[in-house]
Coordinates of C-alpha atoms in Angstrom, one line a residue:
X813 CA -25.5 -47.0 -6.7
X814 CA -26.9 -45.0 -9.3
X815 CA -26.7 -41.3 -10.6
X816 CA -30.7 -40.4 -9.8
X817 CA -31.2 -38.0 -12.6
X818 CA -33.7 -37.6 -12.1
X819 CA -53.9 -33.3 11.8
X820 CA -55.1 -34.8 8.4
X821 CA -55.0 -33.8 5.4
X822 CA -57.1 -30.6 4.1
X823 CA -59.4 -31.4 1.7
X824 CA -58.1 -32.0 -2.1
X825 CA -60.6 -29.1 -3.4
X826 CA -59.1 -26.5 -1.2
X827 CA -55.2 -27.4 -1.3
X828 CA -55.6 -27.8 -5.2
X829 CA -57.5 -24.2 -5.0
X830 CA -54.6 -23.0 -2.9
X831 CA -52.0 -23.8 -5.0
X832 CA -53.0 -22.5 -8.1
X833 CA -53.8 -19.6 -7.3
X834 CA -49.9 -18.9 -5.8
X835 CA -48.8 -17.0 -8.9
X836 CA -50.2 -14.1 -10.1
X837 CA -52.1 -14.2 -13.7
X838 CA -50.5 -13.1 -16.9
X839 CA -52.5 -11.2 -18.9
X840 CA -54.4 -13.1 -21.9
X841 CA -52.4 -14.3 -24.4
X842 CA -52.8 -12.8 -27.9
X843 CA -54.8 -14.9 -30.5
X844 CA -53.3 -15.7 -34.0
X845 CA -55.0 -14.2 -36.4
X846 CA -56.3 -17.2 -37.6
X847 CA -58.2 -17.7 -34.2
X848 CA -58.9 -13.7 -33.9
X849 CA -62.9 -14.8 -35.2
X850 CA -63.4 -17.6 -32.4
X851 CA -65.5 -16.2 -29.3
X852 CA -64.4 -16.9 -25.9
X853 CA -66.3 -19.3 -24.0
X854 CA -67.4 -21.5 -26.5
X855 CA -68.3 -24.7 -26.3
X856 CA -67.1 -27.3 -28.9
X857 CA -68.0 -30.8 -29.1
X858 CA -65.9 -34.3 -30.8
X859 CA -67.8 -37.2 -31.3
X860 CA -65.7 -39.9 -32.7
X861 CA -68.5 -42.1 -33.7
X862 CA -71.1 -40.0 -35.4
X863 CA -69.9 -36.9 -36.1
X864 CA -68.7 -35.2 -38.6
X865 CA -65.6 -32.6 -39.4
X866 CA -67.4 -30.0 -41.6
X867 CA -69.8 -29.4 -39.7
X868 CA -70.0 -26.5 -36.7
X869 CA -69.3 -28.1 -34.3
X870 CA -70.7 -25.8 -31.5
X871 CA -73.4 -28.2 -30.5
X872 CA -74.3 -32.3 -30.1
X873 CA -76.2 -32.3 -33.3
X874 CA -73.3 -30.8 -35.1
X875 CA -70.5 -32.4 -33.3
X876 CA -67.1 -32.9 -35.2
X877 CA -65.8 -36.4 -35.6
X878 CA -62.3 -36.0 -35.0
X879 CA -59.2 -34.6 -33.0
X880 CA -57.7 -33.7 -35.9
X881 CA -60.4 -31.5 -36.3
X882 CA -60.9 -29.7 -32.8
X883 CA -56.4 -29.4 -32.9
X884 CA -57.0 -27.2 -36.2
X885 CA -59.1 -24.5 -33.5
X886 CA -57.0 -22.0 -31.6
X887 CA -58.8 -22.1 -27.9
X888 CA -59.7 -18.8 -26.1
X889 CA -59.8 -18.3 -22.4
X890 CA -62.8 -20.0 -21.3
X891 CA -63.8 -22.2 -24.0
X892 CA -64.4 -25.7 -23.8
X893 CA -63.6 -29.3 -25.6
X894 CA -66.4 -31.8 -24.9
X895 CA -65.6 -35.5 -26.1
X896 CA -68.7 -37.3 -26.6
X897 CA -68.7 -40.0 -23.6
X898 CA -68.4 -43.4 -24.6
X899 CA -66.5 -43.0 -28.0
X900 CA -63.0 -43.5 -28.6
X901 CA -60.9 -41.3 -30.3
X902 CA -57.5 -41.9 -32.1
X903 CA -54.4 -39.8 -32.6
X904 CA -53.2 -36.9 -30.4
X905 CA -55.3 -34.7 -29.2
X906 CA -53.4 -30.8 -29.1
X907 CA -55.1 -28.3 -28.7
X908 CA -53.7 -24.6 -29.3
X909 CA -54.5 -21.4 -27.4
X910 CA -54.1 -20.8 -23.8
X911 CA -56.5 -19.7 -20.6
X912 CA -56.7 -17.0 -17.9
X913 CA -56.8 -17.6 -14.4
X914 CA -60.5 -16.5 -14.5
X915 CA -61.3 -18.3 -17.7
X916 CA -59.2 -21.7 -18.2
X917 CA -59.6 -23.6 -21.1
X918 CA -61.8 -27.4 -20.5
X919 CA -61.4 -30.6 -21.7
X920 CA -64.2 -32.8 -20.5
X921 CA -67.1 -35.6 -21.2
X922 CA -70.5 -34.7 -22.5
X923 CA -73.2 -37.6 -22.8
X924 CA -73.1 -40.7 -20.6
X925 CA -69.4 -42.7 -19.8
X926 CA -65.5 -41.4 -20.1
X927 CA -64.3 -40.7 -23.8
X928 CA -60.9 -42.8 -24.4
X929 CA -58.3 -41.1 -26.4
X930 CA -55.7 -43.5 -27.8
X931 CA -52.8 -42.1 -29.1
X932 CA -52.1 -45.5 -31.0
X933 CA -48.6 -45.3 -30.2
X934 CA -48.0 -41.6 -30.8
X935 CA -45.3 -39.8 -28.5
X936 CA -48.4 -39.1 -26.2
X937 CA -52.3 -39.2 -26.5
X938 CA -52.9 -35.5 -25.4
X939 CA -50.2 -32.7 -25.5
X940 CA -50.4 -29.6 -24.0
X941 CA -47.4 -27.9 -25.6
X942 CA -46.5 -24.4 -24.7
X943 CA -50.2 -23.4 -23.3
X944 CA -51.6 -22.8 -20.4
X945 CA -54.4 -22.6 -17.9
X946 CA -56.2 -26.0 -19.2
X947 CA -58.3 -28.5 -17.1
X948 CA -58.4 -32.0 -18.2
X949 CA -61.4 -34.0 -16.1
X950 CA -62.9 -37.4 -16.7
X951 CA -61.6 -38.6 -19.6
X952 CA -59.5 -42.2 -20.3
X953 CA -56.1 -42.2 -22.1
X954 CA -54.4 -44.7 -23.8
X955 CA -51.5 -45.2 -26.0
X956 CA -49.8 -48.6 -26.7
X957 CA -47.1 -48.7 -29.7
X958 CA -45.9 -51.7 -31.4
X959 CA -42.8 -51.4 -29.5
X960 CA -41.7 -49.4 -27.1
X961 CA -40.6 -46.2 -27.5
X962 CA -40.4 -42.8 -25.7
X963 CA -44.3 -42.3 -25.0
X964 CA -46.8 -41.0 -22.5
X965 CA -50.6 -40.5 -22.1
X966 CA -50.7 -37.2 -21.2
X967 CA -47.5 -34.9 -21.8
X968 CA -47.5 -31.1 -20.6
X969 CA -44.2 -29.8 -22.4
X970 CA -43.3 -26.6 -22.1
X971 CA -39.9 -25.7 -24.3
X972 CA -38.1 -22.3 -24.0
X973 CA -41.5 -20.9 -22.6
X974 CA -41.1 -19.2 -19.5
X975 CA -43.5 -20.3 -16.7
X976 CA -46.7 -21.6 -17.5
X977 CA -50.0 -21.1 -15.4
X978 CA -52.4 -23.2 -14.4
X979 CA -52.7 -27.3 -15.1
X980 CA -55.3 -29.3 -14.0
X981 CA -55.4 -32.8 -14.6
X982 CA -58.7 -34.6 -12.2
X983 CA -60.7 -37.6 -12.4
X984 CA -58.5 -38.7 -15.1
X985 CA -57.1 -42.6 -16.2
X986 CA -54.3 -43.2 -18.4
X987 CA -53.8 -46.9 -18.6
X988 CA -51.6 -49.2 -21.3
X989 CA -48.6 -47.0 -22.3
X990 CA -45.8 -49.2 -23.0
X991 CA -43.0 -46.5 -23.3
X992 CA -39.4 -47.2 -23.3
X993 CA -36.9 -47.4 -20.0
X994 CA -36.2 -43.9 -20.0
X995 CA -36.5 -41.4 -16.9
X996 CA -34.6 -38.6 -18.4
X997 CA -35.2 -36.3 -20.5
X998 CA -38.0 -36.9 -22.5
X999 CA -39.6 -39.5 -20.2
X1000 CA -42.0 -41.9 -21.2
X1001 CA -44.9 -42.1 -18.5
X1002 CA -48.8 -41.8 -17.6
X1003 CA -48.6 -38.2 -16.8
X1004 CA -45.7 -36.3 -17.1
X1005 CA -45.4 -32.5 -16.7
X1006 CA -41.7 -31.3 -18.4
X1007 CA -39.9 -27.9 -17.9
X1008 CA -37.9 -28.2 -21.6
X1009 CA -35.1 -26.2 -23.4
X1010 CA -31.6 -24.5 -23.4
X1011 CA -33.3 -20.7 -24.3
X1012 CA -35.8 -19.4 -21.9
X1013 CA -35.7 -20.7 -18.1
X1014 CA -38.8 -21.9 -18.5
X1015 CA -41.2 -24.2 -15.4
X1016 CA -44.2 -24.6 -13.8
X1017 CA -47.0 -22.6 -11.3
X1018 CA -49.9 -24.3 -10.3
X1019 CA -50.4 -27.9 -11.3
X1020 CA -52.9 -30.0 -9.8
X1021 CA -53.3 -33.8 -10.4
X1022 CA -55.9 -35.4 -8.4
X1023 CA -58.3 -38.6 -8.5
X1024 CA -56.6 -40.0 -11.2
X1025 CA -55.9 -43.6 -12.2
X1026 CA -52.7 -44.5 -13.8
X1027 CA -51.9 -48.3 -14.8
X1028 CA -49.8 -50.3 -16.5
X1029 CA -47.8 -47.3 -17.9
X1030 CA -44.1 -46.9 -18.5
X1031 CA -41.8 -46.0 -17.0
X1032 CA -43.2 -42.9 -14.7
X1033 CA -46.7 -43.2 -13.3
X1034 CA -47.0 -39.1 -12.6
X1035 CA -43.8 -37.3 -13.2
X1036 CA -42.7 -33.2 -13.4
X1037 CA -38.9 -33.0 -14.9
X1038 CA -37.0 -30.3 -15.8
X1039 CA -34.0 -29.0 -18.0
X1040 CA -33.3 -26.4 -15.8
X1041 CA -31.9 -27.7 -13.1
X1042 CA -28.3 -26.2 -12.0
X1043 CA -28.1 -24.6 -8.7
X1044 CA -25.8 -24.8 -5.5
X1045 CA -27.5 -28.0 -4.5
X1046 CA -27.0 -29.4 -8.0
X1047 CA -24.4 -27.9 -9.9
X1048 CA -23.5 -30.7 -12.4
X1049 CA -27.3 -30.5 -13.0
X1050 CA -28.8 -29.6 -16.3
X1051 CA -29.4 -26.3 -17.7
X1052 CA -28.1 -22.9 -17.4
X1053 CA -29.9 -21.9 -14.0
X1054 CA -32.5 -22.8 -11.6
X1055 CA -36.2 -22.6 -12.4
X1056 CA -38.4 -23.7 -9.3
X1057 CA -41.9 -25.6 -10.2
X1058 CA -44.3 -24.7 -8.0
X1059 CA -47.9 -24.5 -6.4
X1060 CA -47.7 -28.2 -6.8
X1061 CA -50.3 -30.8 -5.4
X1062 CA -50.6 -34.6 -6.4
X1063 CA -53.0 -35.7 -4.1
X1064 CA -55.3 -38.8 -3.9
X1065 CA -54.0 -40.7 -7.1
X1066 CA -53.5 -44.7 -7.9
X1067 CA -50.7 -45.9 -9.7
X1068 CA -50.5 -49.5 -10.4
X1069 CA -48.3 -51.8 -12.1
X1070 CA -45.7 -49.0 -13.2
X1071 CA -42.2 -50.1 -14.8
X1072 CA -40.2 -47.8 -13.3
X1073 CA -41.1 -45.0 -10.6
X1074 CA -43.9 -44.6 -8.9
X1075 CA -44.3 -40.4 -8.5
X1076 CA -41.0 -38.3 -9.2
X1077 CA -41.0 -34.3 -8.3
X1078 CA -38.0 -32.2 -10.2
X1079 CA -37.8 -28.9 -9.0
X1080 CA -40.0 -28.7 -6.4
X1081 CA -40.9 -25.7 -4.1
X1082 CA -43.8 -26.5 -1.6
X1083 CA -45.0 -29.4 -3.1
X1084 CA -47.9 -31.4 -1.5
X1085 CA -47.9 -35.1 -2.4
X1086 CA -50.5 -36.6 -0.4
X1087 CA -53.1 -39.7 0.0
X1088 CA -51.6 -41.4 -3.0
X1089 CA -51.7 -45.1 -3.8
X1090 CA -48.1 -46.7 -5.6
X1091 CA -49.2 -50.5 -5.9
X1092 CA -46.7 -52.0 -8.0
X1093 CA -43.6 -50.1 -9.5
X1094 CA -39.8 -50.9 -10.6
X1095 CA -42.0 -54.2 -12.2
X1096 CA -40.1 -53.5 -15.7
X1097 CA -37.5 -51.6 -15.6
X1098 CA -33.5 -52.2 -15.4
X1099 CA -32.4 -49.5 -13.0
X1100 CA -33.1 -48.3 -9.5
X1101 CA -36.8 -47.1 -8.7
X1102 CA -38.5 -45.5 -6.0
X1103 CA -42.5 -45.1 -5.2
X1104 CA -42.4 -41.7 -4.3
X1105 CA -40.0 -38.8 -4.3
X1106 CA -38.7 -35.3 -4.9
X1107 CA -34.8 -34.2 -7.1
X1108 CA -33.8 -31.3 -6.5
X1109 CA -36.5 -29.9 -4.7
X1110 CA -37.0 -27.8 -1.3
X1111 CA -39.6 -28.4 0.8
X1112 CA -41.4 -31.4 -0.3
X1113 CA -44.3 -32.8 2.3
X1114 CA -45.0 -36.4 1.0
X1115 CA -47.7 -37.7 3.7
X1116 CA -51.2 -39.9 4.0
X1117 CA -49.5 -42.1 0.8
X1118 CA -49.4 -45.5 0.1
X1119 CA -46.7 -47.8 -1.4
X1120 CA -46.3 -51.0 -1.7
X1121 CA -45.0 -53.6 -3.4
X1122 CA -41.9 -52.0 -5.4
X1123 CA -40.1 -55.1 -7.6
X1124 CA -36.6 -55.3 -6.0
X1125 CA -34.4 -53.4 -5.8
X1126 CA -37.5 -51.1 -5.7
X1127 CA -37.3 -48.5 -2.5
X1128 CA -40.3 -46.8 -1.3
X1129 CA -39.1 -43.2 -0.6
X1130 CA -35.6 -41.4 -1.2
X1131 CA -34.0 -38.2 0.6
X1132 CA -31.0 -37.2 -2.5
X1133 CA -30.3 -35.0 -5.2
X1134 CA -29.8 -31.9 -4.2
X1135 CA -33.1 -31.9 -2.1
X1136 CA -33.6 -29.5 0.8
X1137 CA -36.0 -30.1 3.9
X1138 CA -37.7 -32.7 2.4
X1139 CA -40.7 -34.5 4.7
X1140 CA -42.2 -38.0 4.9
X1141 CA -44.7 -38.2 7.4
X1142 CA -47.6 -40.3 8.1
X1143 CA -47.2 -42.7 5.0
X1144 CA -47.7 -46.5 4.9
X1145 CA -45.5 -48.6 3.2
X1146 CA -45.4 -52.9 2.4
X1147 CA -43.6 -55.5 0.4
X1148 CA -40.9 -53.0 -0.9
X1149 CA -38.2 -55.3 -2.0
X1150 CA -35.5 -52.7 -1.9
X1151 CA -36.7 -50.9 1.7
X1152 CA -38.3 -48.4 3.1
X1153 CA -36.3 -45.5 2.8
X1154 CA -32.9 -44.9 0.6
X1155 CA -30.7 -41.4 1.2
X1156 CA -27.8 -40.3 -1.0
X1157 CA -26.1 -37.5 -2.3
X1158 CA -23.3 -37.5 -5.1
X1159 CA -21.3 -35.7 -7.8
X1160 CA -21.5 -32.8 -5.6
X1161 CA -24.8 -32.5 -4.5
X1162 CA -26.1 -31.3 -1.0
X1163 CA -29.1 -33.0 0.5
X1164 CA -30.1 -32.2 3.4
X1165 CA -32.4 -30.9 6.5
X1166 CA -35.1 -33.7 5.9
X1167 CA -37.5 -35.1 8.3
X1168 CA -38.6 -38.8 8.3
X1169 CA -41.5 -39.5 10.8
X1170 CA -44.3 -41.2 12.2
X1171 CA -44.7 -43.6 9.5
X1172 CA -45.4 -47.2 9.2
X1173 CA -43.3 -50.0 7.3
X1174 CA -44.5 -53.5 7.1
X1175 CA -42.6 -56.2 5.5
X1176 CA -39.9 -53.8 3.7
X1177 CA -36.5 -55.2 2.1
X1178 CA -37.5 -58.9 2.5
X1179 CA -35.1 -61.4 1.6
X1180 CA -32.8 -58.4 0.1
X1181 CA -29.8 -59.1 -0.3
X1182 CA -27.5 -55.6 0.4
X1183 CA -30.5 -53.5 0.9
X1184 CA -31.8 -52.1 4.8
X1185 CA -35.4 -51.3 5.7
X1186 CA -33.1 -48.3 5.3
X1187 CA -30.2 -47.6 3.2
X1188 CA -27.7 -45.9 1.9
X1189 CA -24.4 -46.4 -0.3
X1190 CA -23.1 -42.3 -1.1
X1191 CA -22.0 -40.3 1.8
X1192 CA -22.2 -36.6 2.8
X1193 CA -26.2 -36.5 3.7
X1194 CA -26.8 -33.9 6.4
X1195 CA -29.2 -33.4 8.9
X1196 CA -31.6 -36.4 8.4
X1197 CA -33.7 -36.9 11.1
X1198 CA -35.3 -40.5 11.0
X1199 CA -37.3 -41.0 14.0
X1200 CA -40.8 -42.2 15.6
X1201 CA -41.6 -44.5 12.7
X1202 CA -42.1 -48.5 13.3
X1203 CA -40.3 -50.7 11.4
X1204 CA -41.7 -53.7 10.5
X1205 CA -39.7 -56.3 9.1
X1206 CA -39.9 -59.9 9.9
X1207 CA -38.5 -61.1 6.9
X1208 CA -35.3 -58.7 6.1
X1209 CA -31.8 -59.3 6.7
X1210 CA -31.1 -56.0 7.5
X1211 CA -32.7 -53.1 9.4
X1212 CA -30.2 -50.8 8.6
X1213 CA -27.4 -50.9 5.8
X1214 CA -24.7 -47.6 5.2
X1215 CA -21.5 -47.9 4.3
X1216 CA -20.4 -44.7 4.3
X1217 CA -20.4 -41.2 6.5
X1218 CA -23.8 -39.3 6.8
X1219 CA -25.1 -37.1 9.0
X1220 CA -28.1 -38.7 10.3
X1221 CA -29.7 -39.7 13.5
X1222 CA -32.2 -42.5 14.3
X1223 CA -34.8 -41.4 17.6
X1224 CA -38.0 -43.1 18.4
X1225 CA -38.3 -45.6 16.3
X1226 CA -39.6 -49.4 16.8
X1227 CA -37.0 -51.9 14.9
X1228 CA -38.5 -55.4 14.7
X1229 CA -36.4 -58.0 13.0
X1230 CA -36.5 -61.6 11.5
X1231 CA -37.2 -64.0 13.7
X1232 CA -33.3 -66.0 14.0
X1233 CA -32.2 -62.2 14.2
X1234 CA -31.6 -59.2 11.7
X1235 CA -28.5 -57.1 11.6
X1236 CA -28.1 -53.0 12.0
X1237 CA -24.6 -52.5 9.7
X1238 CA -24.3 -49.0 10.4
X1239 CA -21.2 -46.9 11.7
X1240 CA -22.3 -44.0 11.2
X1241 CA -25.7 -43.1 12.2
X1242 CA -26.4 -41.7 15.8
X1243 CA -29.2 -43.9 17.9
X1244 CA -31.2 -42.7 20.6
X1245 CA -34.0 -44.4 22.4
X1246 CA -35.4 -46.6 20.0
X1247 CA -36.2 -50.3 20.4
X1248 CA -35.4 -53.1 18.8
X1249 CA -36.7 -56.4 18.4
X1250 CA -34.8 -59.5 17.3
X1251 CA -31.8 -57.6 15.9
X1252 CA -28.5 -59.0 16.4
X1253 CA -27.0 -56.4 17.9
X1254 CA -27.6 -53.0 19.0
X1255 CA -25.7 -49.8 17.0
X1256 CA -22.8 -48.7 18.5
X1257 CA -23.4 -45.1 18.4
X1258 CA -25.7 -43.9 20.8
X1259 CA -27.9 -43.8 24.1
X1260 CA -30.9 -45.0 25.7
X1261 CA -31.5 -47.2 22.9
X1262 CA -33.4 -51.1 23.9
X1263 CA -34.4 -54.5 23.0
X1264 CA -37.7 -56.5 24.0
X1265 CA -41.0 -57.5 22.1
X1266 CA -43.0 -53.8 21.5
X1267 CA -46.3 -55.6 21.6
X1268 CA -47.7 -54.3 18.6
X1269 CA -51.9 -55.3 18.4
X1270 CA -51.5 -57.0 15.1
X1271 CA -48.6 -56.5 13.0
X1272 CA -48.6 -57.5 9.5
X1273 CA -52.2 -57.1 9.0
X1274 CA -52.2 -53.7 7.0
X1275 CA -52.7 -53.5 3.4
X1276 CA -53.1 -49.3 3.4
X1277 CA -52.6 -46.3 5.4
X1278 CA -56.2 -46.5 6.4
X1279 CA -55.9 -49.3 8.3
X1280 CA -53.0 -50.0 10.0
X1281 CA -54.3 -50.2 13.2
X1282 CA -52.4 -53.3 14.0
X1283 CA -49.0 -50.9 15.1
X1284 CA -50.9 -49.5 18.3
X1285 CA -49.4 -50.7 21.6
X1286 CA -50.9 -53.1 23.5
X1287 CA -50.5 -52.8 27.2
X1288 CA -47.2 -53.5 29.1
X1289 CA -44.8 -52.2 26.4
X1290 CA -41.4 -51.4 26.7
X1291 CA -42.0 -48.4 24.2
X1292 CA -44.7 -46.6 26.3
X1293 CA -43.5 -43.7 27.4
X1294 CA -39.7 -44.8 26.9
X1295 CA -38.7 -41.9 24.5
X1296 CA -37.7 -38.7 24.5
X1297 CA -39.7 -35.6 22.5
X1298 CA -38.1 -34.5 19.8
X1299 CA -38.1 -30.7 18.9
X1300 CA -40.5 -29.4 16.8
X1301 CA -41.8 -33.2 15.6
X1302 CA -44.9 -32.1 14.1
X1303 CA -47.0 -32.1 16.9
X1304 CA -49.1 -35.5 16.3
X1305 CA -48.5 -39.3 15.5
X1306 CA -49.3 -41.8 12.4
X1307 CA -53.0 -41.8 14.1
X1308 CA -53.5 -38.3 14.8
X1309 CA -52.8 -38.3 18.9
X1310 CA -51.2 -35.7 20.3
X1311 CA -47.4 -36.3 21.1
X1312 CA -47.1 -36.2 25.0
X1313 CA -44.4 -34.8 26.4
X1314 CA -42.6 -38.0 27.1
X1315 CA -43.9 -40.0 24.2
X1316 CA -43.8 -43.6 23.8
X1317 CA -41.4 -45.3 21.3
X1318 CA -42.3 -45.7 17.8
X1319 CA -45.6 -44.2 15.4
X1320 CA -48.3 -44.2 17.8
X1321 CA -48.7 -41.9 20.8
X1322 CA -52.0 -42.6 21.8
X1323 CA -53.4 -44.8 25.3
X1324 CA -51.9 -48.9 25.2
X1325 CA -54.8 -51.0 23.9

């Protein structure tokens, strides 16, 4: 395998609110002298179609025509960047000159329809390099080379900075950036956030990337890496020390037709990654690829997402590198060719204390050849808890496929096979009441653990984690009320029911249909 180098939900407003408001402010940064004449809080306006670059620019009827133009202005706390809606404009657009917590710098529309900046193959279409507190809302980005090349739509770099304050990216699509096969470092992607240099530790507090739409980008759809990744957990990792990215949300987002991964998270503390849709990843690339997932993080909550139909050896989610308490909860995933879930840990890493649960696979690892619904090839995983999830698979070969020691246990959870029978090749894991349906055989390391038909309402007719009602139990199933609670599980199932005190087998809790 490879070296990876790399209730419901509260509302999007408030969590994104929340999180960027973890850190306290830094004072205003000092303006060039160049900028020292611009007054905060204006308003400046680009009209790539009819405006024109020597004039003021501080109105419609004297809008500049370029990005050339408004990157030539140093931005002060407050001020705003209005593209005229509509338009498209070419090149990079960079602005200079940062925000304050109260007084973030804008980039958004004016006029009717979303401006489209196209970086025409540049090494990204908007760079925020070594600034701070910006919002980016409403506008489209594209950049498509003659050849592929490291590239992104929107790139966030900070290099030997320290930690930067305050990104916003909402309401945003990036669509057609044909980067290169590269996750790491210097990434090509849709929208990448990277934590750069050997001088300062240097990463992120507050980021926010909501309501976007990413598509046909390569080879991240939303990424945040860093260079500054050594620690106990990771200690062949990057950098001189550990700098933690956090106040992080990536919430309600589509990512479609992406070449390699879906959503990646370096670095990590805290982070929220929630009511995403991944349709469509690993469709280009040459190496492994997953739809969502932390490195080297602590903490991560990935739940209320979406992801489907990840190119084999594609796996939807991934507990490994270095990553501490990681969740998955309440997520819907179909039609990953490389499984639902893949765990490692190597070249000394520790990954453990993670929590799998209440989630929802339907027609995972099918026809895959040396893949699971779950997998894993890399030993020394501890602590993973896998349980009351249903498992879906009619069309896999395998449930479960490890090959080597991990400390991991399996409760709760539906298993339902191939029809001629699927296997569970696994010596290691520890199985307790869970239920399996056309496999083989049972595991050999366990208790309480059976076989029969769960009587799911309609299995296989999902398509999102909105409606995958079809994994209720009908009446007369051996999973009701054939489990056993496990500590601290979080309190309610894939449906929002309460967990009774001797719950039934598999992601939904609530009365048989």
């Amino acid at each position: 395998m490879r070296r990876w180098f790399t209730t419901r939900p509260v509302r999007a407003a408030l969590v994104a609110a929340t999180a960027l408001g973890l850190a306290p402010a830094p004072s205003a940064a000092a303006l060039s002298p160049a900028a020292a004449a611009i007054t905060a809080r204006t308003t400046y306006f680009v009209d790539c179609a009819k405006g024109n670059d020597d004039a003021k620019g501080t109105d419609e009827a004297t809008a500049w025509r370029s990005l050339a133009r408004a990157n030539s202005v140093t931005f002060a706390p407050g001020d705003r960047l209005l593209l005229r809606g509509g338009t498209t404009c070419r090149g990079t657009l960079a602005p200079k000159g940062s925000g304050t917590a109260k007084e973030p710098v804008t980039v958004e529309p004016y006029g009717t329809g979303a401006p489209v900046v196209d970086g025409a193959g540049a090494s990204a279409a908007v760079l925020l390099q070594n600034v701070e507190y910006y919002q980016v809302r409403k506008i489209t980005v594209t950049n498509t080379g003659a050849t592929a090349a490291r590239r992104a739509g929107i790139r966030v770099l900070l290099r030997d900075y320290g930690i930067g304050r305050h990104y916003v990216i909402d309401q945003v699509t990036v669509r057609d950036v044909n980067g290169s096969d590269d996750r790491y470092p210097n990434p090509s992607g849709g929208i990448l956030f990277e934590a750069a240099g050997t001088a300062k530790p240097t990463g992120f507090s507050g980021i926010a990337v909501t309501d976007t739409k990413v598509s046909h980008v390569d080879r991240i759809g939303i990424g945040i890496t860093s260079d500054w990744q050594k620690r106990t957990e990771n200690p062949k990792g990057p950098g001189s020390t550990f700098v933690p990215n956090e106040g992080i949300v990536i919430s309600r987002n589509t990512v479609t037709d992406v070449g390699g991964d879906g959503i990646v998270l370096f670095n990590g503390n805290r982070a929220r990654v929630t009511e995403n849709t991944v349709d469509g990843y690993n469709i280009r690339s040459t190496d492994y690829n997953i739809g969502a997932y932390a490195w080297n993080s602590d903490r991560t909550t990935f739940e209320y997402n979406t992801v489907r139909r990840g190119r084999y050896p594609g796996m939807a989610f991934a507990v490994e590198g270095g990553n501490v308490g990681t969740t998955y909860q309440y997520n819907y995933s179909q039609d990953n060719g490389g499984g639902f879930l893949y765990f490692c840990q190597s070249d000394g890493e520790i990954a453990k204390d993670s929590v799998v649960r209440y989630n929802i696979s339907q027609n995972d690892a099918s026809g895959a050849q040396g893949f699971g619904v779950i997998s894993s090839f890399c030993q020394g995983v501890s602590n993973l808890r896998v349980y009351q999830n249903t498992f879906y698979a009619p069309n896999a070969p395998n449930l479960v496929e490890v090959d080597r020691r991990n400390d991991f246990s399996l409760q709760g959870n539906v298993f339902v096979g191939r029809p001629e029978g699927s296997t569970v090749d696994d010596d290691y894991g520890t199985y307790r009441y869970n239920l399996f349906h056309r496999a083989t055989a049972l595991p050999a390391h366990g208790d309480h653990n059976i076989t029969g038909d769960p009587l799911l309402t309609a299995p296989g007719s999902a398509v999102r984690v909105s409606d995958a009602d079809g994994y209720r139990l009908r009446g007369g199933s051996p999973a009701l009320n054939a489990g056993s609670r496990v500590a601290d599980d979080g309190g309610r199932d894939f449906y929002g029911n309460p967990v009774p005190n001797v719950p039934h087998i598999g992601a939904y809790q609530g009365a048989p249909l």
